[in-house]
Amino acid sequence: MRAGINAVTAALVIGVLIGLALTPDGRSWLRRPTLMLGGAANASAGPPTTSVSPAALPVTAAAAPILTPLAAMAASGHLRIGVFGDSMADGLWTSLYREMRDQPGVTVTRFSEVSTGLSRYDYVDIQAKTARQIAEQPVDAAVILFGTNDAQGISIDGEIHDFGTDGWKAAYARRVDDLVALLRGRNIAVYWVGLPAMKRAGFDAKMMLINEVVSARMQALGVPWLETESLTQNAEGEYDAYLPETGTGRRRLMRANDGIHMSTAGYQRITEPVAARLKRDAGLASPVADPAT
């Protein structure tokens, strides 16, 4: 009887190991659980210390093509804006839609999807997904906000890179470059929105590491980088759920209870500079005030 139990146990162990070997990124899951809940992945510990500078990462995208100016698009009678990203981008889309809905000929379409990101292409391949989206519904400008699900390992070219390591930075930069190249290759102007400050110190450190990598890539590629960290901090440079409202100065609740996502007022706050930049580049009337200026 005992021998039979041991045989069954051994068979189960072998089956699990075979399953992990056949599962994409199985080793990464074995090292740590994967959490894709719109921004709460691996939020407890800070990122590992690394030596490479994001600015020194190689540019993998081709030279930027000459794009049709947004002002020319708007002058032709239409300007199609798409918002791409994760659950954080959902709120950005809602506020940007409200900001632009009174502009004649301007449309703002949501292409974002909760629980997605640039780290886990075995879960959702953002490069392929974006290619399908813009083929089905073309846009002239892409506003991108990714990152809240990306504090986890990347499997690329058959190798797994733990979050925050030099290999991870290079792999993440490559995916950022490839996404920008895909959009620009279809005459789409790109605007990348940075991640806001986060409540939990460990998770905030991870998000700021992602900001560091992406902002360096945007500078290298000549893509507008619209940071939101300073907009989501108080006068002391710290996370604060309550911040003064633009215009009135009245303190409003800006963050959701999870300390990651924003309230309606918070999304409005980080959308203002995005709308201002789009309106300026498109030559649209009455741009909103840029609180970062």
Short mmCIF file of C-alpha atoms in Angstrom, two decimals:
data_model
loop_
_atom_site.label_atom_id
_atom_site.label_comp_id
_atom_site.label_asym_id
_atom_site.label_seq_id
_atom_site.Cartn_x
_atom_site.Cartn_y
_atom_site.Cartn_z
CA MET A 1 0.00 0.00 0.00
CA ARG A 2 2.79 2.44 0.95
CA ALA A 3 4.67 1.60 -2.23
CA GLY A 4 1.57 2.45 -4.27
CA ILE A 5 1.21 5.83 -2.54
CA ASN A 6 4.88 6.62 -3.13
CA ALA A 7 4.50 5.78 -6.80
CA VAL A 8 1.48 8.08 -7.16
CA THR A 9 3.31 10.90 -5.37
CA ALA A 10 6.34 10.51 -7.61
CA ALA A 11 4.15 10.59 -10.70
CA LEU A 12 2.45 13.79 -9.54
CA VAL A 13 5.80 15.49 -8.90
CA ILE A 14 7.08 14.49 -12.32
CA GLY A 15 3.86 15.77 -13.91
CA VAL A 16 4.17 19.16 -12.21
CA LEU A 17 7.80 19.52 -13.28
CA ILE A 18 6.94 18.64 -16.87
CA GLY A 19 4.08 21.15 -16.82
CA LEU A 20 6.38 23.91 -15.58
CA ALA A 21 8.94 23.06 -18.23
CA LEU A 22 6.30 23.35 -20.95
CA THR A 23 4.75 26.54 -19.57
CA PRO A 24 6.02 29.91 -20.94
CA ASP A 25 8.01 31.73 -18.30
CA GLY A 26 7.48 28.79 -15.94
CA ARG A 27 10.72 29.42 -14.10
CA SER A 28 9.65 32.98 -13.34
CA TRP A 29 6.37 31.78 -11.87
CA LEU A 30 8.28 29.24 -9.81
CA ARG A 31 10.42 32.02 -8.34
CA ARG A 32 7.53 34.37 -7.54
CA PRO A 33 3.76 34.52 -8.02
CA THR A 34 2.40 36.54 -10.91
CA LEU A 35 -0.23 39.11 -9.98
CA MET A 36 -2.12 40.90 -12.74
CA LEU A 37 -4.77 42.92 -10.94
CA GLY A 38 -4.39 46.34 -12.52
CA GLY A 39 -1.34 47.45 -10.59
CA ALA A 40 -0.63 45.46 -7.43
CA ALA A 41 2.02 43.06 -8.70
CA ASN A 42 4.97 42.39 -6.41
CA ALA A 43 4.36 45.55 -4.42
CA SER A 44 6.15 44.62 -1.20
CA ALA A 45 9.88 44.74 -1.88
CA GLY A 46 11.95 47.40 -3.61
CA PRO A 47 13.80 46.83 -6.89
CA PRO A 48 17.29 45.31 -6.87
CA THR A 49 20.21 47.68 -7.11
CA THR A 50 21.82 47.73 -10.55
CA SER A 51 24.62 49.68 -12.17
CA VAL A 52 23.53 50.31 -15.75
CA SER A 53 22.14 53.72 -16.70
CA PRO A 54 18.91 53.65 -18.74
CA ALA A 55 20.35 56.35 -20.99
CA ALA A 56 23.13 53.94 -21.94
CA LEU A 57 20.75 51.20 -23.11
CA PRO A 58 20.98 50.50 -26.84
CA VAL A 59 18.38 51.97 -29.16
CA THR A 60 16.77 49.05 -30.96
CA ALA A 61 14.17 51.00 -32.89
CA ALA A 62 14.82 52.35 -36.37
CA ALA A 63 15.37 56.05 -36.93
CA ALA A 64 12.18 58.00 -36.43
CA PRO A 65 10.30 58.62 -39.69
CA ILE A 66 8.97 62.02 -40.60
CA LEU A 67 5.43 62.13 -39.23
CA THR A 68 2.52 64.22 -40.42
CA PRO A 69 2.20 67.05 -37.86
CA LEU A 70 -0.85 66.88 -35.61
CA ALA A 71 -1.74 70.42 -36.69
CA ALA A 72 -2.04 69.21 -40.27
CA MET A 73 -4.24 66.34 -39.12
CA ALA A 74 -6.51 68.68 -37.18
CA ALA A 75 -6.61 71.16 -40.06
CA SER A 76 -7.87 68.39 -42.35
CA GLY A 77 -10.95 68.11 -40.18
CA HIS A 78 -10.15 65.08 -38.03
CA LEU A 79 -7.71 64.07 -35.33
CA ARG A 80 -7.93 60.52 -33.98
CA ILE A 81 -6.32 59.96 -30.59
CA GLY A 82 -5.91 56.51 -29.06
CA VAL A 83 -5.11 55.76 -25.43
CA PHE A 84 -3.07 52.59 -24.87
CA GLY A 85 -2.02 50.99 -21.60
CA ASP A 86 -3.29 49.17 -18.53
CA SER A 87 -5.97 49.98 -15.92
CA MET A 88 -4.23 53.28 -15.11
CA ALA A 89 -4.67 54.26 -18.75
CA ASP A 90 -8.40 53.55 -18.51
CA GLY A 91 -8.81 56.48 -16.15
CA LEU A 92 -6.54 58.62 -18.31
CA TRP A 93 -8.75 57.89 -21.31
CA THR A 94 -11.90 58.93 -19.45
CA SER A 95 -10.43 62.30 -18.48
CA LEU A 96 -8.81 62.91 -21.87
CA TYR A 97 -12.10 62.16 -23.61
CA ARG A 98 -13.79 64.81 -21.45
CA GLU A 99 -11.03 67.33 -22.14
CA MET A 100 -11.19 66.88 -25.92
CA ARG A 101 -14.88 66.22 -26.57
CA ASP A 102 -15.65 69.86 -27.40
CA GLN A 103 -12.96 70.00 -30.08
CA PRO A 104 -14.49 69.63 -33.57
CA GLY A 105 -13.27 66.58 -35.46
CA VAL A 106 -11.29 65.16 -32.51
CA THR A 107 -11.99 61.63 -31.27
CA VAL A 108 -10.43 59.87 -28.29
CA THR A 109 -10.63 56.06 -28.35
CA ARG A 110 -9.78 53.61 -25.59
CA PHE A 111 -7.39 50.80 -26.55
CA SER A 112 -6.19 50.11 -23.01
CA GLU A 113 -6.84 46.84 -21.19
CA VAL A 114 -6.65 46.03 -17.48
CA SER A 115 -4.00 43.61 -16.20
CA THR A 116 -1.69 44.09 -19.18
CA GLY A 117 1.82 45.45 -19.53
CA LEU A 118 5.14 45.17 -21.32
CA SER A 119 6.70 42.48 -19.11
CA ARG A 120 4.47 39.47 -19.71
CA TYR A 121 4.04 38.97 -23.46
CA ASP A 122 3.24 35.33 -22.73
CA TYR A 123 0.06 36.68 -21.10
CA VAL A 124 -0.85 39.45 -23.59
CA ASP A 125 1.55 40.33 -26.41
CA ILE A 126 1.12 44.11 -26.45
CA GLN A 127 3.14 44.49 -29.66
CA ALA A 128 0.87 42.11 -31.58
CA LYS A 129 -2.27 43.42 -29.87
CA THR A 130 -1.43 47.04 -30.76
CA ALA A 131 -0.70 46.09 -34.37
CA ARG A 132 -4.17 44.51 -34.63
CA GLN A 133 -5.86 47.45 -32.93
CA ILE A 134 -4.43 50.16 -35.18
CA ALA A 135 -5.05 48.03 -38.28
CA GLU A 136 -8.72 47.76 -37.34
CA GLN A 137 -9.09 51.34 -36.10
CA PRO A 138 -6.37 53.74 -37.29
CA VAL A 139 -5.29 56.66 -35.11
CA ASP A 140 -3.13 59.75 -35.61
CA ALA A 141 -1.73 60.01 -32.08
CA ALA A 142 -1.10 57.40 -29.39
CA VAL A 143 -1.08 58.29 -25.70
CA ILE A 144 0.58 55.47 -23.73
CA LEU A 145 0.60 54.66 -20.02
CA PHE A 146 1.98 51.25 -18.99
CA GLY A 147 3.85 50.01 -15.95
CA THR A 148 1.68 49.17 -12.95
CA ASN A 149 1.80 45.45 -13.84
CA ASP A 150 5.40 45.39 -15.04
CA ALA A 151 7.38 44.86 -11.81
CA GLN A 152 8.06 41.22 -12.67
CA GLY A 153 10.49 39.19 -14.71
CA ILE A 154 10.73 39.30 -18.50
CA SER A 155 11.33 36.22 -20.64
CA ILE A 156 12.97 37.29 -23.89
CA ASP A 157 15.07 35.38 -26.40
CA GLY A 158 14.78 32.28 -24.23
CA GLU A 159 16.20 33.94 -21.11
CA ILE A 160 14.38 35.15 -18.00
CA HIS A 161 15.50 38.49 -16.55
CA ASP A 162 14.48 39.32 -12.98
CA PHE A 163 12.89 42.70 -12.46
CA GLY A 164 15.32 45.60 -12.06
CA THR A 165 18.44 43.78 -13.27
CA ASP A 166 20.55 45.06 -16.15
CA GLY A 167 19.09 42.36 -18.39
CA TRP A 168 15.56 43.36 -17.42
CA LYS A 169 16.23 47.02 -18.19
CA ALA A 170 17.60 46.15 -21.62
CA ALA A 171 14.67 43.81 -22.36
CA TYR A 172 12.08 46.37 -21.21
CA ALA A 173 13.78 49.12 -23.22
CA ARG A 174 13.68 46.88 -26.28
CA ARG A 175 9.93 46.40 -25.91
CA VAL A 176 9.41 50.13 -25.43
CA ASP A 177 11.49 50.86 -28.53
CA ASP A 178 9.64 48.26 -30.59
CA LEU A 179 6.23 49.64 -29.60
CA VAL A 180 7.26 53.18 -30.50
CA ALA A 181 8.69 51.97 -33.83
CA LEU A 182 5.45 50.11 -34.63
CA LEU A 183 3.35 53.22 -34.08
CA ARG A 184 5.65 55.66 -35.80
CA GLY A 185 5.97 53.30 -38.73
CA ARG A 186 2.26 53.87 -39.32
CA ASN A 187 2.50 57.67 -39.13
CA ILE A 188 1.25 57.80 -35.53
CA ALA A 189 2.64 60.42 -33.15
CA VAL A 190 3.54 58.96 -29.74
CA TYR A 191 3.10 60.58 -26.32
CA TRP A 192 4.25 58.55 -23.31
CA VAL A 193 2.79 59.34 -19.88
CA GLY A 194 4.87 58.54 -16.80
CA LEU A 195 3.70 56.67 -13.73
CA PRO A 196 2.52 58.68 -10.70
CA ALA A 197 3.94 58.48 -7.20
CA MET A 198 2.73 55.43 -5.25
CA LYS A 199 1.74 55.06 -1.61
CA ARG A 200 3.83 52.02 -0.63
CA ALA A 201 7.54 52.82 -0.65
CA GLY A 202 8.63 49.49 -2.14
CA PHE A 203 6.13 49.63 -4.99
CA ASP A 204 6.88 53.31 -5.59
CA ALA A 205 10.58 52.48 -5.98
CA LYS A 206 9.73 49.90 -8.63
CA MET A 207 7.48 52.28 -10.54
CA MET A 208 10.13 55.01 -10.45
CA LEU A 209 12.67 52.53 -11.85
CA ILE A 210 10.28 51.91 -14.75
CA ASN A 211 9.90 55.68 -15.18
CA GLU A 212 13.67 56.00 -15.28
CA VAL A 213 14.03 53.42 -18.04
CA VAL A 214 11.13 54.69 -20.14
CA SER A 215 11.93 58.40 -19.82
CA ALA A 216 15.48 57.71 -20.98
CA ARG A 217 14.14 55.83 -23.99
CA MET A 218 11.74 58.65 -24.83
CA GLN A 219 14.60 61.13 -24.74
CA ALA A 220 16.71 58.90 -26.97
CA LEU A 221 13.85 58.39 -29.42
CA GLY A 222 12.64 61.99 -29.39
CA VAL A 223 9.20 61.11 -28.00
CA PRO A 224 7.34 63.52 -25.68
CA TRP A 225 7.58 62.29 -22.08
CA LEU A 226 4.79 63.60 -19.83
CA GLU A 227 5.78 62.95 -16.24
CA THR A 228 3.14 62.70 -13.50
CA GLU A 229 5.28 62.02 -10.42
CA SER A 230 5.53 65.68 -9.41
CA LEU A 231 1.79 66.14 -10.00
CA THR A 232 0.98 63.41 -7.48
CA GLN A 233 3.25 64.60 -4.65
CA ASN A 234 2.75 67.28 -2.03
CA ALA A 235 4.96 70.33 -1.46
CA GLU A 236 7.43 68.13 0.45
CA GLY A 237 7.79 65.77 -2.51
CA GLU A 238 5.89 62.95 -0.79
CA TYR A 239 2.89 60.86 -1.75
CA ASP A 240 -0.35 62.52 -0.62
CA ALA A 241 -3.86 61.27 -1.32
CA TYR A 242 -5.18 64.83 -1.02
CA LEU A 243 -3.75 67.54 -3.27
CA PRO A 244 -4.86 71.04 -4.32
CA GLU A 245 -7.19 71.20 -7.29
CA THR A 246 -5.94 73.15 -10.30
CA GLY A 247 -7.53 76.59 -10.44
CA THR A 248 -9.28 76.62 -7.07
CA GLY A 249 -6.47 75.33 -4.88
CA ARG A 250 -9.03 73.36 -2.87
CA ARG A 251 -7.69 70.06 -1.51
CA ARG A 252 -9.35 67.11 -3.20
CA LEU A 253 -9.04 63.35 -2.86
CA MET A 254 -6.78 62.35 -5.74
CA ARG A 255 -6.11 58.65 -5.10
CA ALA A 256 -8.03 55.40 -4.84
CA ASN A 257 -7.86 53.34 -1.65
CA ASP A 258 -5.21 51.02 -3.10
CA GLY A 259 -2.67 53.86 -3.18
CA ILE A 260 -2.00 53.07 -6.85
CA HIS A 261 -4.90 54.22 -9.00
CA MET A 262 -6.43 57.68 -9.04
CA SER A 263 -9.79 59.17 -8.15
CA THR A 264 -11.74 61.04 -10.82
CA ALA A 265 -10.09 64.28 -9.67
CA GLY A 266 -6.69 62.56 -9.69
CA TYR A 267 -7.04 61.36 -13.26
CA GLN A 268 -8.13 64.84 -14.23
CA ARG A 269 -4.98 66.22 -12.62
CA ILE A 270 -2.56 63.97 -14.54
CA THR A 271 -4.55 64.42 -17.77
CA GLU A 272 -4.29 68.21 -17.83
CA PRO A 273 -0.68 68.39 -19.11
CA VAL A 274 -1.41 65.62 -21.64
CA ALA A 275 -4.39 67.51 -23.04
CA ALA A 276 -2.40 70.75 -23.05
CA ARG A 277 0.42 69.17 -25.08
CA LEU A 278 -1.95 67.57 -27.58
CA LYS A 279 -3.88 70.80 -28.04
CA ARG A 280 -0.69 72.76 -28.49
CA ASP A 281 0.77 70.35 -31.04
CA ALA A 282 -2.52 70.15 -32.92
CA GLY A 283 -3.03 73.92 -32.89
CA LEU A 284 -6.37 73.58 -31.13
CA ALA A 285 -8.06 76.47 -29.35
CA SER A 286 -8.13 77.10 -25.61
CA PRO A 287 -5.47 74.71 -24.27
CA VAL A 288 -5.86 73.89 -20.59
CA ALA A 289 -3.31 75.19 -18.13
CA ASP A 290 -0.29 72.96 -17.60
CA PRO A 291 0.15 72.63 -13.80
CA ALA A 292 3.73 71.46 -14.27
CA THR A 293 4.72 74.77 -15.84
#
